[in-house]
Every structure is written in C-alpha cells, then in structure tokens.
Coordinates of C-alpha atoms and ligand atoms in Angstrom, one line a residue:
M1 CA 7.5 21.6 119.8
L2 CA 10.4 22.8 121.8
S3 CA 10.6 26.5 122.5
K4 CA 14.3 26.6 121.9
A5 CA 16.0 24.5 119.3
Q6 CA 18.8 23.6 121.7
A7 CA 16.5 22.4 124.5
W8 CA 16.8 18.9 123.3
L9 CA 20.5 18.9 123.2
S10 CA 21.0 18.8 126.8
V11 CA 18.9 15.8 127.4
L12 CA 21.2 13.0 126.5
L13 CA 24.4 14.7 127.5
L14 CA 26.4 13.7 130.6
H15 CA 28.2 16.1 132.9
F16 CA 31.6 14.9 134.0
M17 CA 32.9 16.3 137.1
E18 CA 36.6 16.2 137.6
P19 CA 39.1 17.2 140.1
C20 CA 41.4 20.1 139.4
I21 CA 44.7 18.3 139.3
F22 CA 47.0 20.6 137.4
A23 CA 48.6 23.7 138.7
K24 CA 47.5 26.9 136.8
G25 CA 50.2 28.4 134.6
E26 CA 52.4 25.5 134.6
F27 CA 51.7 24.6 131.0
N28 CA 51.6 26.8 127.9
V29 CA 49.1 26.0 125.1
L30 CA 49.7 25.7 121.4
F31 CA 46.4 25.3 119.6
I32 CA 46.7 24.6 115.9
I33 CA 43.7 24.8 113.7
A34 CA 43.6 23.6 110.1
D35 CA 41.0 24.9 107.6
D36 CA 38.6 22.5 105.9
L37 CA 40.6 19.5 107.0
R38 CA 38.8 16.1 107.3
P39 CA 40.8 13.4 109.0
T40 CA 42.7 12.4 105.8
L41 CA 45.9 11.8 107.9
G42 CA 48.2 8.9 108.4
C43 CA 47.3 8.8 112.0
Y44 CA 43.6 8.4 111.1
S45 CA 44.6 5.4 109.0
D46 CA 44.2 7.3 105.6
P47 CA 45.9 5.0 103.1
V48 CA 47.0 7.7 100.7
V49 CA 47.7 11.0 102.6
K50 CA 51.3 11.7 103.8
S51 CA 51.2 13.6 107.0
P52 CA 54.3 12.6 108.9
N53 CA 54.5 15.6 111.3
I54 CA 51.0 15.5 112.4
D55 CA 51.4 11.7 112.7
Q56 CA 54.4 12.2 115.0
L57 CA 52.3 14.6 117.2
A58 CA 49.6 11.9 117.2
S59 CA 52.0 9.3 118.4
R60 CA 52.6 11.3 121.5
S61 CA 48.9 12.3 121.9
T62 CA 45.4 11.1 122.6
V63 CA 43.7 10.9 119.2
F64 CA 40.0 11.4 119.1
Y65 CA 38.8 9.3 116.2
N66 CA 35.2 10.4 116.4
A67 CA 35.3 14.2 116.8
Y68 CA 32.6 16.3 115.0
A69 CA 32.1 20.0 114.3
Q70 CA 28.8 21.6 115.2
Q71 CA 28.2 23.1 111.8
A72 CA 30.2 22.4 108.7
V73 CA 31.2 25.9 107.7
C74 CA 34.0 28.1 108.9
G75 CA 32.5 31.0 110.7
P76 CA 29.6 29.2 112.6
S77 CA 32.1 26.4 113.5
R78 CA 34.8 28.6 114.8
T79 CA 32.5 30.9 116.8
S80 CA 31.0 27.7 118.2
F81 CA 34.1 26.0 119.4
L82 CA 35.9 29.2 120.5
T83 CA 32.9 30.0 122.8
S84 CA 32.0 26.4 123.4
R85 CA 28.4 27.2 122.4
R86 CA 26.4 25.5 119.8
P87 CA 25.2 27.5 116.8
D88 CA 21.7 27.9 118.2
T89 CA 23.3 29.7 121.1
T90 CA 25.7 31.9 119.1
K91 CA 23.0 32.5 116.7
L92 CA 25.5 32.4 113.9
Y93 CA 24.7 30.2 110.9
D94 CA 26.2 32.4 108.3
F95 CA 29.2 34.9 108.4
N96 CA 27.2 38.0 109.2
S97 CA 26.9 38.6 112.9
Y98 CA 29.1 39.1 116.0
W99 CA 28.0 37.0 118.9
R100 CA 28.6 39.7 121.6
V101 CA 26.1 41.8 119.8
S102 CA 23.6 39.3 118.5
A103 CA 23.5 36.6 121.0
G104 CA 25.4 37.1 124.3
N105 CA 28.6 38.4 125.6
Y106 CA 30.3 35.0 125.8
T107 CA 33.8 34.5 127.0
T108 CA 36.0 32.8 124.5
L109 CA 38.6 30.2 124.9
P110 CA 41.6 32.6 124.5
Q111 CA 39.8 35.2 126.6
Y112 CA 39.6 32.8 129.4
F113 CA 43.3 32.1 129.2
K114 CA 44.0 35.8 129.0
A115 CA 41.9 36.4 132.2
N116 CA 43.9 33.8 133.9
G117 CA 47.3 35.5 133.4
Y118 CA 48.2 34.0 130.0
T119 CA 49.7 35.9 127.1
T120 CA 47.2 35.0 124.3
L121 CA 48.4 35.3 120.7
S122 CA 46.6 34.6 117.4
V123 CA 48.4 33.8 114.1
G124 CA 46.5 33.3 110.8
K125 CA 42.9 32.2 110.7
V126 CA 41.6 31.5 114.2
F127 CA 38.4 33.5 114.5
H128 CA 36.5 33.8 111.2
P129 CA 37.5 37.2 109.9
G130 CA 35.1 40.1 109.2
I131 CA 31.8 40.8 111.0
A132 CA 31.8 37.5 112.8
S133 CA 34.6 38.6 115.0
N134 CA 33.9 42.4 114.7
H135 CA 36.7 42.9 112.1
T136 CA 39.3 42.5 114.8
D137 CA 39.4 38.7 115.5
D138 CA 37.8 39.6 118.8
Y139 CA 40.7 41.7 119.9
P140 CA 41.2 43.0 122.6
Y141 CA 38.8 40.7 124.4
S142 CA 40.5 37.5 123.3
W143 CA 44.0 38.5 122.6
S144 CA 46.9 40.2 124.4
V145 CA 48.2 41.7 121.2
P146 CA 46.6 42.4 117.8
P147 CA 46.3 39.1 115.8
Y148 CA 48.7 38.5 113.0
H149 CA 47.5 38.0 109.4
P150 CA 50.0 37.0 106.8
P151 CA 50.4 39.7 104.0
S152 CA 50.5 37.2 101.2
F153 CA 47.0 36.1 102.1
S154 CA 45.7 39.3 100.1
Y155 CA 46.7 37.4 96.9
E156 CA 44.9 34.2 97.8
K157 CA 42.0 34.7 95.4
R158 CA 43.9 36.7 92.8
K159 CA 44.8 35.6 89.3
V160 CA 48.2 34.0 90.3
C161 CA 47.6 30.5 89.0
K162 CA 49.4 29.6 85.7
N163 CA 47.6 27.7 83.0
K164 CA 49.6 25.6 80.6
D165 CA 49.7 28.5 78.1
G166 CA 51.3 30.7 80.8
T167 CA 48.3 32.9 81.3
L168 CA 47.3 33.7 84.9
H169 CA 43.9 32.8 86.4
S170 CA 42.0 32.5 89.7
N171 CA 41.8 28.7 89.7
L172 CA 40.7 26.1 92.1
L173 CA 43.8 24.1 91.3
C174 CA 46.7 26.3 91.8
P175 CA 50.2 24.8 92.3
V176 CA 52.7 27.5 92.3
N177 CA 56.4 28.2 92.1
V178 CA 56.6 30.1 95.4
S179 CA 59.4 32.4 94.2
E180 CA 57.2 33.6 91.4
M181 CA 54.4 34.5 93.8
P182 CA 53.7 38.1 94.8
L183 CA 55.8 38.7 98.0
R184 CA 57.6 35.3 97.1
T185 CA 55.8 33.4 99.8
L186 CA 52.5 31.9 100.8
P187 CA 50.2 32.5 103.8
D188 CA 50.9 29.3 105.6
L189 CA 54.7 29.7 105.2
E190 CA 54.3 33.1 106.7
N191 CA 52.0 31.7 109.5
A192 CA 54.7 29.2 110.5
E193 CA 57.3 31.8 110.5
E194 CA 55.4 34.1 112.7
A195 CA 54.4 31.3 115.1
I196 CA 58.0 30.4 115.4
R197 CA 59.1 34.0 115.9
L198 CA 56.5 34.4 118.7
L199 CA 57.6 31.1 120.4
K200 CA 61.1 32.6 120.6
Q201 CA 59.8 35.5 122.6
M202 CA 57.7 33.4 124.9
K203 CA 60.2 32.1 127.3
E204 CA 58.8 33.7 130.5
S205 CA 55.1 34.0 131.0
P206 CA 52.6 31.2 130.2
F207 CA 51.3 31.6 126.7
F208 CA 48.3 30.5 124.7
L209 CA 49.3 30.6 121.1
A210 CA 46.6 29.8 118.5
V211 CA 47.9 29.1 115.0
G212 CA 45.3 28.9 112.2
F213 CA 46.6 27.5 108.9
Y214 CA 44.7 28.3 105.7
K215 CA 45.1 24.9 104.0
P216 CA 43.6 22.7 102.8
H217 CA 40.9 25.3 102.2
I218 CA 40.4 26.3 98.5
P219 CA 41.9 27.6 96.4
F220 CA 44.7 24.9 96.4
R221 CA 47.4 27.5 96.1
I222 CA 50.3 25.5 97.2
P223 CA 54.0 24.9 96.5
Q224 CA 54.0 22.8 93.3
E225 CA 56.4 20.3 94.6
Y226 CA 53.8 18.7 96.9
L227 CA 51.9 17.4 93.9
K228 CA 54.8 14.9 93.3
L229 CA 53.7 13.1 96.4
Y230 CA 50.4 12.1 94.7
P231 CA 51.0 11.0 91.0
I232 CA 47.8 11.5 89.2
E233 CA 47.8 7.7 88.1
N234 CA 47.7 6.7 91.7
M235 CA 44.6 8.8 92.5
T236 CA 41.2 7.1 92.8
L237 CA 37.6 8.5 92.9
A238 CA 35.6 8.6 96.0
P239 CA 34.2 5.1 96.7
D240 CA 30.6 6.5 96.2
P241 CA 30.9 9.3 93.6
D242 CA 27.2 9.3 92.7
V243 CA 24.4 11.3 94.4
P244 CA 22.5 8.7 96.4
K245 CA 19.0 8.0 95.0
K246 CA 17.2 8.4 98.4
L247 CA 19.0 11.5 99.4
P248 CA 16.4 14.3 100.0
D249 CA 17.2 17.4 98.0
V250 CA 17.3 19.6 101.2
A251 CA 20.3 17.5 102.3
Y252 CA 22.4 18.1 99.2
N253 CA 25.0 20.9 99.0
P254 CA 25.5 22.1 95.4
W255 CA 29.2 23.2 96.1
T256 CA 28.8 26.7 94.6
D257 CA 32.1 28.1 95.8
I258 CA 34.1 25.6 93.7
R259 CA 32.1 26.5 90.6
E260 CA 33.2 30.1 90.8
R261 CA 36.8 29.3 90.2
E262 CA 38.0 29.9 86.7
D263 CA 39.2 26.4 85.9
V264 CA 35.9 24.8 87.2
K265 CA 33.8 27.4 85.3
A266 CA 35.4 26.3 82.1
L267 CA 34.1 22.9 82.6
N268 CA 30.5 24.2 81.9
L269 CA 29.1 22.1 84.7
S270 CA 25.3 21.8 85.1
F271 CA 23.7 23.0 88.3
P272 CA 23.2 21.5 90.8
Y273 CA 24.6 18.0 90.3
G274 CA 27.4 18.6 87.7
P275 CA 28.9 16.0 87.7
I276 CA 32.6 17.0 87.5
P277 CA 34.5 15.0 84.8
K278 CA 36.3 12.0 86.4
D279 CA 39.8 13.3 85.4
F280 CA 39.1 16.7 87.1
Q281 CA 37.7 14.8 90.2
L282 CA 41.0 12.9 90.5
R283 CA 42.9 16.3 90.2
I284 CA 40.9 17.9 93.0
R285 CA 41.6 14.9 95.3
Q286 CA 45.3 15.0 94.3
H287 CA 45.4 18.8 95.1
Y288 CA 43.6 18.4 98.4
F289 CA 46.0 15.7 99.5
A290 CA 49.0 17.8 98.4
S291 CA 47.6 20.7 100.4
V292 CA 47.3 18.6 103.5
S293 CA 51.0 17.6 103.2
Y294 CA 52.0 21.1 102.7
M295 CA 50.1 22.2 105.8
D296 CA 51.6 19.2 107.6
A297 CA 55.0 20.4 106.9
Q298 CA 54.2 23.8 108.4
V299 CA 52.9 22.0 111.6
G300 CA 56.2 20.2 111.6
R301 CA 58.2 23.4 111.5
V302 CA 56.3 24.9 114.5
L303 CA 56.6 21.7 116.6
Q304 CA 60.3 21.5 115.8
A305 CA 60.6 25.1 117.2
L306 CA 58.7 24.1 120.3
D307 CA 61.3 21.4 120.8
D308 CA 64.4 23.6 120.0
L309 CA 63.2 26.1 122.4
D310 CA 62.9 23.4 125.0
L311 CA 59.1 24.2 125.3
S312 CA 57.7 20.8 124.4
K313 CA 57.9 19.5 127.9
K314 CA 55.7 22.2 129.3
T315 CA 53.4 23.0 126.4
I316 CA 49.9 21.3 125.8
V317 CA 49.4 20.9 122.0
A318 CA 45.9 20.6 120.4
F319 CA 45.5 20.1 116.8
T320 CA 42.1 20.2 115.0
S321 CA 40.1 21.6 112.1
D322 CA 36.9 23.7 111.9
H323 CA 35.1 20.8 109.8
G324 CA 35.7 18.4 107.0
W325 CA 35.4 18.6 103.2
S326 CA 33.6 16.2 100.8
L327 CA 36.0 14.9 98.2
G328 CA 33.4 13.7 95.7
E329 CA 31.4 11.4 98.1
H330 CA 27.7 11.4 97.3
G331 CA 28.5 13.5 94.3
E332 CA 29.3 16.4 96.6
W333 CA 32.3 18.7 97.1
A334 CA 33.2 21.1 99.9
K335 CA 31.6 21.3 103.3
Y336 CA 28.0 22.6 103.8
S337 CA 26.3 19.3 104.8
N338 CA 25.6 17.1 107.8
F339 CA 27.5 14.1 106.4
D340 CA 30.6 12.7 108.2
V341 CA 32.9 13.8 105.4
A342 CA 31.8 17.3 106.2
T343 CA 31.4 17.3 110.0
R344 CA 34.1 14.8 111.2
V345 CA 37.4 16.4 112.1
P346 CA 40.8 15.4 113.5
L347 CA 41.3 16.1 117.2
I348 CA 44.6 15.5 118.7
V349 CA 45.7 16.4 122.2
Y350 CA 49.2 16.3 123.5
K351 CA 50.3 16.9 127.1
P352 CA 53.8 16.0 128.2
G353 CA 53.8 13.5 131.2
V354 CA 50.1 12.6 130.5
T355 CA 49.8 11.5 126.9
S356 CA 53.4 10.7 126.6
P357 CA 56.3 10.3 129.0
L358 CA 58.1 13.4 130.0
P359 CA 61.2 13.6 127.7
R360 CA 64.5 12.9 129.5
P361 CA 67.1 15.8 129.3
G362 CA 68.3 16.2 125.8
E363 CA 65.7 13.9 124.4
K364 CA 63.7 15.1 121.5
T365 CA 59.8 15.0 121.4
F366 CA 59.2 16.5 118.0
S367 CA 61.5 17.0 115.0
Y368 CA 60.6 18.1 111.6
V369 CA 60.0 15.1 109.3
D370 CA 60.6 15.7 105.5
V371 CA 57.7 14.2 103.7
F372 CA 59.8 14.0 100.6
E373 CA 62.2 11.5 102.0
N374 CA 61.4 8.0 101.2
T375 CA 62.7 6.5 104.5
Q376 CA 59.8 8.0 106.5
E377 CA 59.7 6.9 110.1
Q378 CA 56.5 5.0 110.9
F379 CA 54.8 6.5 113.9
G380 CA 52.6 4.8 116.4
K381 CA 49.0 5.9 116.4
G382 CA 48.8 7.4 119.9
Y383 CA 46.1 6.8 122.4
K384 CA 42.9 6.2 120.5
V385 CA 39.5 7.3 121.8
H386 CA 36.6 6.1 119.8
S387 CA 33.7 7.9 121.8
M388 CA 31.8 10.6 120.1
V389 CA 33.3 14.0 121.0
E390 CA 32.5 17.5 119.8
L391 CA 34.5 20.7 119.0
V392 CA 32.5 22.3 121.9
D393 CA 34.5 20.0 124.1
V394 CA 37.9 21.7 123.2
F395 CA 37.5 24.8 125.3
P396 CA 36.6 23.0 128.7
T397 CA 39.3 20.4 127.8
L398 CA 42.1 22.8 127.4
A399 CA 41.1 24.9 130.4
S400 CA 41.0 21.8 132.5
M401 CA 44.3 20.5 131.3
A402 CA 45.9 23.8 132.0
G403 CA 44.6 23.9 135.5
L404 CA 42.1 26.8 135.0
P405 CA 39.0 26.9 137.1
L406 CA 36.5 24.4 135.6
L407 CA 33.7 25.7 133.5
H408 CA 30.1 25.1 134.4
H409 CA 27.8 23.4 132.0
C410 CA 25.5 26.1 130.4
P411 CA 21.9 26.2 131.6
V412 CA 19.2 26.5 128.9
P413 CA 18.9 29.2 127.7
S414 CA 22.4 30.6 128.5
F415 CA 22.3 33.9 126.4
K416 CA 22.9 35.9 129.7
V417 CA 25.6 33.6 131.0
Q418 CA 29.1 34.9 130.0
L419 CA 31.1 31.9 130.9
C420 CA 29.8 28.3 130.6
T421 CA 30.3 25.3 128.2
E422 CA 27.9 23.3 126.1
G423 CA 30.5 20.7 125.8
F424 CA 32.4 18.5 128.3
S425 CA 36.0 18.3 129.4
L426 CA 37.8 15.4 127.9
A427 CA 40.8 16.1 130.1
R428 CA 40.4 13.1 132.5
I429 CA 40.5 10.6 129.7
L430 CA 43.7 11.7 128.1
G431 CA 46.4 9.1 128.3
R432 CA 44.0 6.2 128.6
Q433 CA 44.2 3.5 125.9
E434 CA 40.5 3.2 125.5
W435 CA 37.6 4.9 127.1
T436 CA 34.1 3.8 127.3
I437 CA 31.4 5.7 129.1
K438 CA 28.3 4.0 130.5
H439 CA 25.8 5.8 128.3
Q440 CA 26.1 5.9 124.6
S441 CA 27.6 9.1 123.4
Y442 CA 26.4 11.4 120.7
A443 CA 27.7 14.2 118.6
Y444 CA 25.4 16.9 117.3
S445 CA 25.8 19.0 114.2
Q446 CA 23.3 21.1 112.3
Y447 CA 23.0 22.8 108.9
P448 CA 20.6 25.5 107.6
R449 CA 19.0 25.6 104.2
P450 CA 16.9 28.3 102.4
S451 CA 14.5 25.9 100.8
D452 CA 13.6 22.2 100.4
T453 CA 14.7 22.4 96.8
I454 CA 18.3 23.0 95.8
Q455 CA 19.1 26.7 95.2
Q456 CA 22.2 28.8 94.4
N457 CA 22.3 29.8 98.1
S458 CA 21.8 26.2 99.5
D459 CA 25.4 26.0 100.6
L460 CA 25.3 29.1 102.8
P461 CA 22.1 30.9 103.2
N462 CA 22.0 34.2 104.9
L463 CA 20.2 34.2 108.3
A464 CA 17.0 35.9 106.9
D465 CA 16.8 33.3 104.1
I466 CA 16.9 30.2 106.3
R467 CA 13.7 28.2 106.3
V468 CA 14.9 24.7 107.1
M469 CA 17.4 23.4 109.7
G470 CA 18.9 20.0 109.6
Y471 CA 19.6 18.7 113.1
S472 CA 21.9 15.6 112.9
L473 CA 22.9 13.2 115.5
R474 CA 25.9 10.8 115.2
S475 CA 26.2 7.8 117.5
N476 CA 28.6 5.0 117.2
D477 CA 26.0 3.0 115.2
Y478 CA 24.1 5.5 113.1
R479 CA 23.8 9.0 111.7
Y480 CA 20.2 10.5 112.0
T481 CA 19.2 13.8 110.6
L482 CA 15.9 15.6 110.7
W483 CA 15.2 18.5 108.5
V484 CA 12.6 20.8 110.2
S485 CA 11.1 24.1 109.6
F486 CA 13.0 27.1 111.1
D487 CA 11.9 30.7 111.8
P488 CA 15.0 32.9 111.5
V489 CA 13.3 35.9 113.1
H490 CA 12.6 34.1 116.4
F491 CA 15.4 31.5 116.0
L492 CA 12.7 28.8 116.4
A493 CA 12.9 25.3 115.1
N494 CA 9.5 23.5 114.7
L495 CA 10.5 19.9 115.4
T496 CA 7.0 18.7 114.5
D497 CA 7.2 20.2 111.0
I498 CA 9.6 17.6 109.5
H499 CA 10.5 18.3 105.9
A500 CA 12.8 15.3 105.3
G501 CA 14.8 12.8 107.3
E502 CA 18.0 10.8 106.9
L503 CA 19.0 7.6 108.7
Y504 CA 22.2 5.7 107.9
I505 CA 23.1 2.5 109.7
L506 CA 26.9 2.6 109.8
S507 CA 27.7 -1.1 110.2
E508 CA 26.0 -1.7 106.8
D509 CA 26.6 1.7 105.3
P510 CA 29.7 3.5 106.6
G511 CA 29.7 6.0 103.6
Q512 CA 26.1 7.1 104.4
D513 CA 24.7 6.4 101.0
N514 CA 21.5 4.4 101.8
N515 CA 19.1 6.5 103.5
I516 CA 16.6 4.3 105.2
F517 CA 14.6 7.0 106.9
D518 CA 11.3 6.2 105.0
E519 CA 11.5 2.5 105.6
F520 CA 12.3 3.1 109.3
T521 CA 9.3 5.4 109.6
R522 CA 7.0 2.9 108.0
A523 CA 8.3 0.3 110.5
L524 CA 7.5 2.7 113.3
L525 CA 4.1 3.3 112.1
K526 CA 3.6 -0.5 111.9
L527 CA 4.6 -0.7 115.6
G528 CA 1.7 1.7 116.3
A529 CA 4.0 4.6 117.1
Q530 CA 2.0 7.1 115.0
P531 CA 0.4 9.3 117.7
Q532 CA 3.5 10.2 119.5
W533 CA 6.3 9.8 117.0
T534 CA 6.1 13.4 115.7
E535 CA 6.1 14.9 119.0
S536 CA 9.7 15.9 119.3
L537 CA 13.1 14.9 118.1
K538 CA 13.8 13.5 121.6
Q539 CA 10.8 11.1 121.0
H540 CA 12.2 10.1 117.7
L541 CA 15.5 9.2 119.2
M542 CA 13.9 7.3 122.0
Y543 CA 11.8 5.4 119.5
F544 CA 14.8 4.8 117.4
T545 CA 16.9 3.4 120.2
A546 CA 14.0 1.4 121.5
S547 CA 12.8 0.0 118.4
S548 CA 15.7 -0.6 116.2
K549 CA 16.2 -4.2 117.2
T550 CA 12.5 -5.0 116.5
K551 CA 12.7 -3.1 113.2
W552 CA 15.4 -5.3 111.8
T553 CA 13.4 -8.5 112.3
L554 CA 10.1 -7.1 110.8
Ligands
NAG601 C1 31.5 41.9 127.6 O1 32.4 41.2 128.5 C2 33.6 41.9 128.7 C3 34.5 41.1 129.6 O2 34.3 39.7 129.3 C4 33.4 43.2 129.2 O3 34.6 44.0 129.3 C5 32.4 44.1 128.4 O4 32.2 45.3 128.9 C6 31.1 43.3 128.2 N1 30.3 44.0 127.3 C7 29.1 44.2 127.4 C8 28.3 44.9 126.4 O5 28.5 43.7 128.5
NAG602 C1 33.3 46.4 117.5 O1 34.2 47.3 117.0 C2 33.8 48.6 117.0 C3 34.8 49.4 116.1 O2 36.1 49.0 116.4 C4 33.7 49.0 118.4 O3 33.3 50.4 118.5 C5 32.7 48.2 119.1 O4 32.7 48.5 120.5 C6 33.1 46.7 118.9 N1 32.0 45.9 119.6 C7 32.1 45.3 120.7 C8 30.9 44.6 121.1 O5 33.0 45.4 121.4
NAG603 C1 60.7 29.1 90.0 O1 60.8 30.4 89.6 C2 62.2 30.9 89.6 C3 62.1 32.4 89.3 O2 61.3 32.7 88.2 C4 63.0 30.1 88.7 O3 64.4 30.6 88.8 C5 62.9 28.7 89.1 O4 63.6 27.9 88.1 C6 61.5 28.2 89.2 N1 61.5 26.9 89.6 C7 60.8 25.9 89.1 C8 60.9 24.5 89.7 O5 60.2 26.0 88.1
NAG604 C1 52.0 4.8 93.0 O1 51.5 3.5 92.8 C2 52.4 2.6 92.5 C3 51.9 1.3 92.2 O2 50.9 0.8 93.1 C4 53.4 2.5 93.8 O3 54.4 1.5 93.5 C5 54.0 3.9 94.0 O4 54.6 3.8 95.3 C6 52.9 4.8 94.2 N1 53.5 6.2 94.4 C7 53.2 6.9 95.5 C8 54.0 8.3 95.4 O5 52.5 6.7 96.3
NAG605 C1 32.1 25.5 77.7 O1 31.3 26.5 77.0 C2 32.1 27.4 76.2 C3 31.2 28.4 75.6 O2 30.0 27.8 75.2 C4 32.8 26.6 75.1 O3 33.7 27.5 74.3 C5 33.7 25.6 75.8 O4 34.4 24.8 74.8 C6 32.9 24.7 76.7 N1 33.8 23.9 77.4 C7 33.7 22.6 77.7 C8 34.8 21.9 78.5 O5 32.8 21.9 77.2
NAG606 C1 4.8 23.5 113.9 O1 4.4 22.6 112.9 C2 3.2 22.0 113.0 C3 3.0 21.0 111.8 O2 3.3 21.7 110.5 C4 2.1 23.1 112.9 O3 0.8 22.5 113.1 C5 2.3 24.0 114.1 O4 1.4 25.1 114.0 C6 3.7 24.6 114.0 N1 4.0 25.5 115.2 C7 4.4 26.6 115.1 C8 4.6 27.4 116.4 O5 4.5 27.3 114.1

C-alpha cells in the first residue's frame, strides 16, 4: 500500500527541461474554456458537428488529439488544471472545499501571470463558483479585477423553456427565442460581449484573459435556430447505447442531474439504467451538438475581435474544456466516469509565429465564420499531436510559452509548496507535425464513488461519503482502471483493496465496451504472478506492460 494516493503517479512521468526562449510580456494570453465539451468538433474529425470557428483556430494551432481531464466533473477538474495539481493534491473531489484552506496555498495559473506583471481577467465560468473558489472565483489572488458573471445566468435553471402547449418549464432540452428570454439575452452571448469589451481596453499592458463559456453544459438553453443545423432525421444513436455486460456497477454513473429536469422526469425512467427512449436520446444528441455550434459561434466572435484589434499576432490562444460528456455511450449520459467520453477533452494551442506563420501586415488570422452559410470554408486540421497529455499540463505550457520562469515539478507530497506543477510543459512541441517521446506516455484520471453499488449519489458523492476511488490510466493502447477502497478522512487509497477493475484494449475495442479485466487477471495468475500482483498499482502496470504480449497468445 502506498501512503499517498498520488505517489504512484510520479513514477512513470517524465520531466522535460526546456530553455526559456520567449521574452516575458511579449505575448498576451486568451484562454477559452468550454463546459462539458468532449471533442465533438470538426477539427477532431467529428463527422456531424459543425464548429467552423474552433476549426479555424485549430488550423493555425497545435491540436492535442489525446488530452485528458484529471476528474470528469467541473469543480475538481477546474481546480486541478488551474493549480496544475491532481485531485489527490487539491483534495477536491466534490464542490465543497477551497484548496487554499483544505489542501495548500497553491498558486494558480492566472495568479502566476498576475505576479509576473499581467493584467488578469475572468469572464464567465473559469473557476468553479461557490465554496470551491471561496465565492469569489479566487479573487483577488488570481485576478486583477473582480471576475465577470453574465446577469442572464441567474435564469439558467428557471422555468423558461416552452413546451408545445406554450407552458414554461425547467427542461433539459431548451431551445429558446432569445428575444423572449428574461434580459433578452443568454449567458454565453453576454460572455462574448464582455470578452470583446475587455479586449478593446487591453491595448497596452500584457493581459491574461480567461473566458469560460457555459455551453454545452446542461440545460441546453440555446438560441433555437441552432437546431436547424441538426435535423432530427439525420441524428443517430451512440454506436454502443447499451450498458456493457461486464461493466462493474461501481464504474457506472446513473446520470442523476439529467433526471431532475422536468422533460426527463416526465419520461418516468427507472433508476439506475433507464433507458431513455430512443427518440429522446436522438433529441439529446441533437441539442448537445446544437449547443456546441452555438458556443463555437461565440468563440468566433471573440477571435474576430482579437483580429480586428490587431492582437492576434501577439496573443497566445488556448482552447479546452473541463471534461467530456457521454452521449448515450454505454447507456450513460453526462460526465462522472473514467471513460474516454467523459475524460477526453479538446486542447488546441495557438501561438503566432510558432504554430502558424506570423500574419503579413493587413492579413487576417481569424475571422468569424457563419455556421449557417452553406459555403463553409474547409479548414486544415492544424498540427496534430497524438501523445497522451493532461489538463495539468496547461499551466506550465502557457507559462513557458509566455516566457515566464519555468515551473518546477512538484515533489511528493507538495501540500506545502505554493508553486509547482504535476504536469509538464508542452511548449517545446508546439508547431511540430508529429511528436513522439521515447517512453510511452500516460494520462491519469480518477473518479470517486460512495459504494460498490449504484446509488443516488454515485455521480457526485460528497467527500465524507466517498468509499471507493477509481484510478484510471490511459495509454495509446489501453484504458486501465482500478477501483480501490478510499478513506476520506485521511485521504488514503488502499491500492491492495481492489473492488473492481476495467481493462479495454483500444485496437479491438475503441468504445471501451468489452471489459477484459477478469480474463486478464486469470491470465496473470496462470503466469504465476499471484503473490506480487496485488502489491500496488505500479506493480499491476508493470505486469500489464510486461505480460500483455504473452497473454494474447495463451
Ligand atoms: C497564500 O499565498 C498568497 C500569495 O500567493 C499570500 O498572499 C497569502 O497570505 C497566503 N496565505 C496563507 C494563509 O499563507
Ligand atoms: C475567503 O473569503 C472570506 C470572505 O470574503 C475571507 O475572509 C477569507 O480570507 C477568504 N479565504 C482565503 C483563504 O483567502
Ligand atoms: C421571437 O420572439 C419575438 C418577440 O416575441 C417575436 O417577435 C419573434 O417573431 C419571435 N421569433 C421567432 C423566430 O419565433
Ligand atoms: C441530412 O442528411 C441528408 C441525407 O444524408 C443530407 O443530404 C443532408 O445534408 C443532411 N443535413 C444536414 C444539415 O446535415
Ligand atoms: C409517467 O407517470 C405519470 C404518473 O404515473 C403518468 O401520468 C404519465 O403518463 C407517465 N408518462 C410516461 C411517458 O409514461
Ligand atoms: C488495505 O487493504 C488490505 C486488503 O483488504 C487490508 O488487508 C489492509 O489492512 C488495508 N490496509 C489499511 C491500512 O487499511
């Protein structure tokens, strides 16, 4: 047993040293964060979703194809990537604590830029609101001025969605006529306007502007016209809409947040599996995709402003999301799991002169693309990187790209170290067509559960209720998850007390539906691995990598 759950994390990681080659303050940073966005984007080869503005950004950027969140729920993921520490170090697995009080006084990404002379600004949902950021989005530590919150967000969960009979409800599916909305606007429209207003003021000092869009997070309260992009007759179900037979209960998330919406309640779904009627599944997918296109348009407006203000030649742009969202895969919806659909995120990084040539005078880098126009420009896919990267890499990457002093890798434990990173800077690989590292790379995610059986609070247990932690490792070839007992009082994972395991071989099973953990375990026992194999997760991984070839010929 390891004394600290994160001890094993450092073992396989590599520390990249890189020279400081950029002058500090030369580049601004625009950091755009979508909410609950998996890489359903044109630039990630999604065949359905229309995202021309993000695709245009990608065509001038390095696109990380295998980027993963550290925990697939907003608060823990945001606190993790904004501090570059994993959830075991922020001690945040739910929404109910502030890391500076409960874990350590960690310096955040925007705080680091602020300390280095940048004006730092927050628009929309950047930090998770409430206790998780001390009800202030970590102002004044992280931000130069109080963060902006769009006034129309207060209507997000109200009864503003019109049913066919004209009555108003708090629905999951909520396409609206914007001019009939309270305040006649929507949160992401306001976010884009505020971001543009701030950009106009930011001509002198270097700035770090974080813009957190709320979509495609539920409810799908979006301008109704975006649905036209996705005719319902063109929608298809997830390729694997059933709960996999060999999925352990502890791994399943019962998507309780969706069930609470009035339109879903009216379906009288059974707990925990549902299933949701097929026609409603198609509509959820349609509304999610429409929400992505609506958010994409807001990204386009902000990027156009960057260009109009002549800022795109001296501004680094990063686009990502806090985690993904299951769209019916494995019979699951929402986030709250360790599957790729919940943990994989888009990560797109643009730096003028590095990921794309510096624009010639008068030349445009970004211009708003109207998704409703049929004659859409086809964008190139940008530089692709297929290695596994993690959201904890974002902080050191942006700091390095902006020429700020490099961050040291965190010691274990690092509760007393204010500034360090549990990730790695990806700056040195930007602008390279393909990057391979000598060692296999991994991405780690984790998810807590209150019990081995599926309960009402399985999606998002409070800290005190956590009994099991699923540590998950994603390589190019497989996803491997161990569900082990967890003591929430001492923050201790017992890696020898294994409740369940999952192993998916991606070449045969890209959707992660055929869990071969039990077969694999039997094969290991046959190989005589019994005495040692439960020793630690590290041991498991070593056995896996060493024995997998033998296993397939057994
Ligand atoms: C936390 O760090 C900030 C600077 O990063 C400092 O101003 C503050 O006093 C520290 N708080 C504690 C409790 O150490
Ligand atoms: C959190 O906010 C409260 C009230 O604004 C403040 O008194 C307290 O110092 C803040 N906590 C930290 C760690 O800064
Ligand atoms: C949206 O609402 C406004 C105000 O009620 C109305 O004038 C307009 O026709 C509506 N638009 C659509 C497309 O329904
Ligand atoms: C819907 O599907 C039809 C038939 O495949 C296709 O011609 C049409 O372009 C699709 N519509 C959209 C908006 O994708
Ligand atoms: C759900 O249950 C309610 C109350 O039992 C019933 O009135 C309604 O018709 C049911 N709806 C569906 C879709 O079965
Ligand atoms: C860890 O789990 C193993 C197996 O269940 C058990 O024997 C051991 O006592 C546990 N260790 C701690 C510290 O609880």
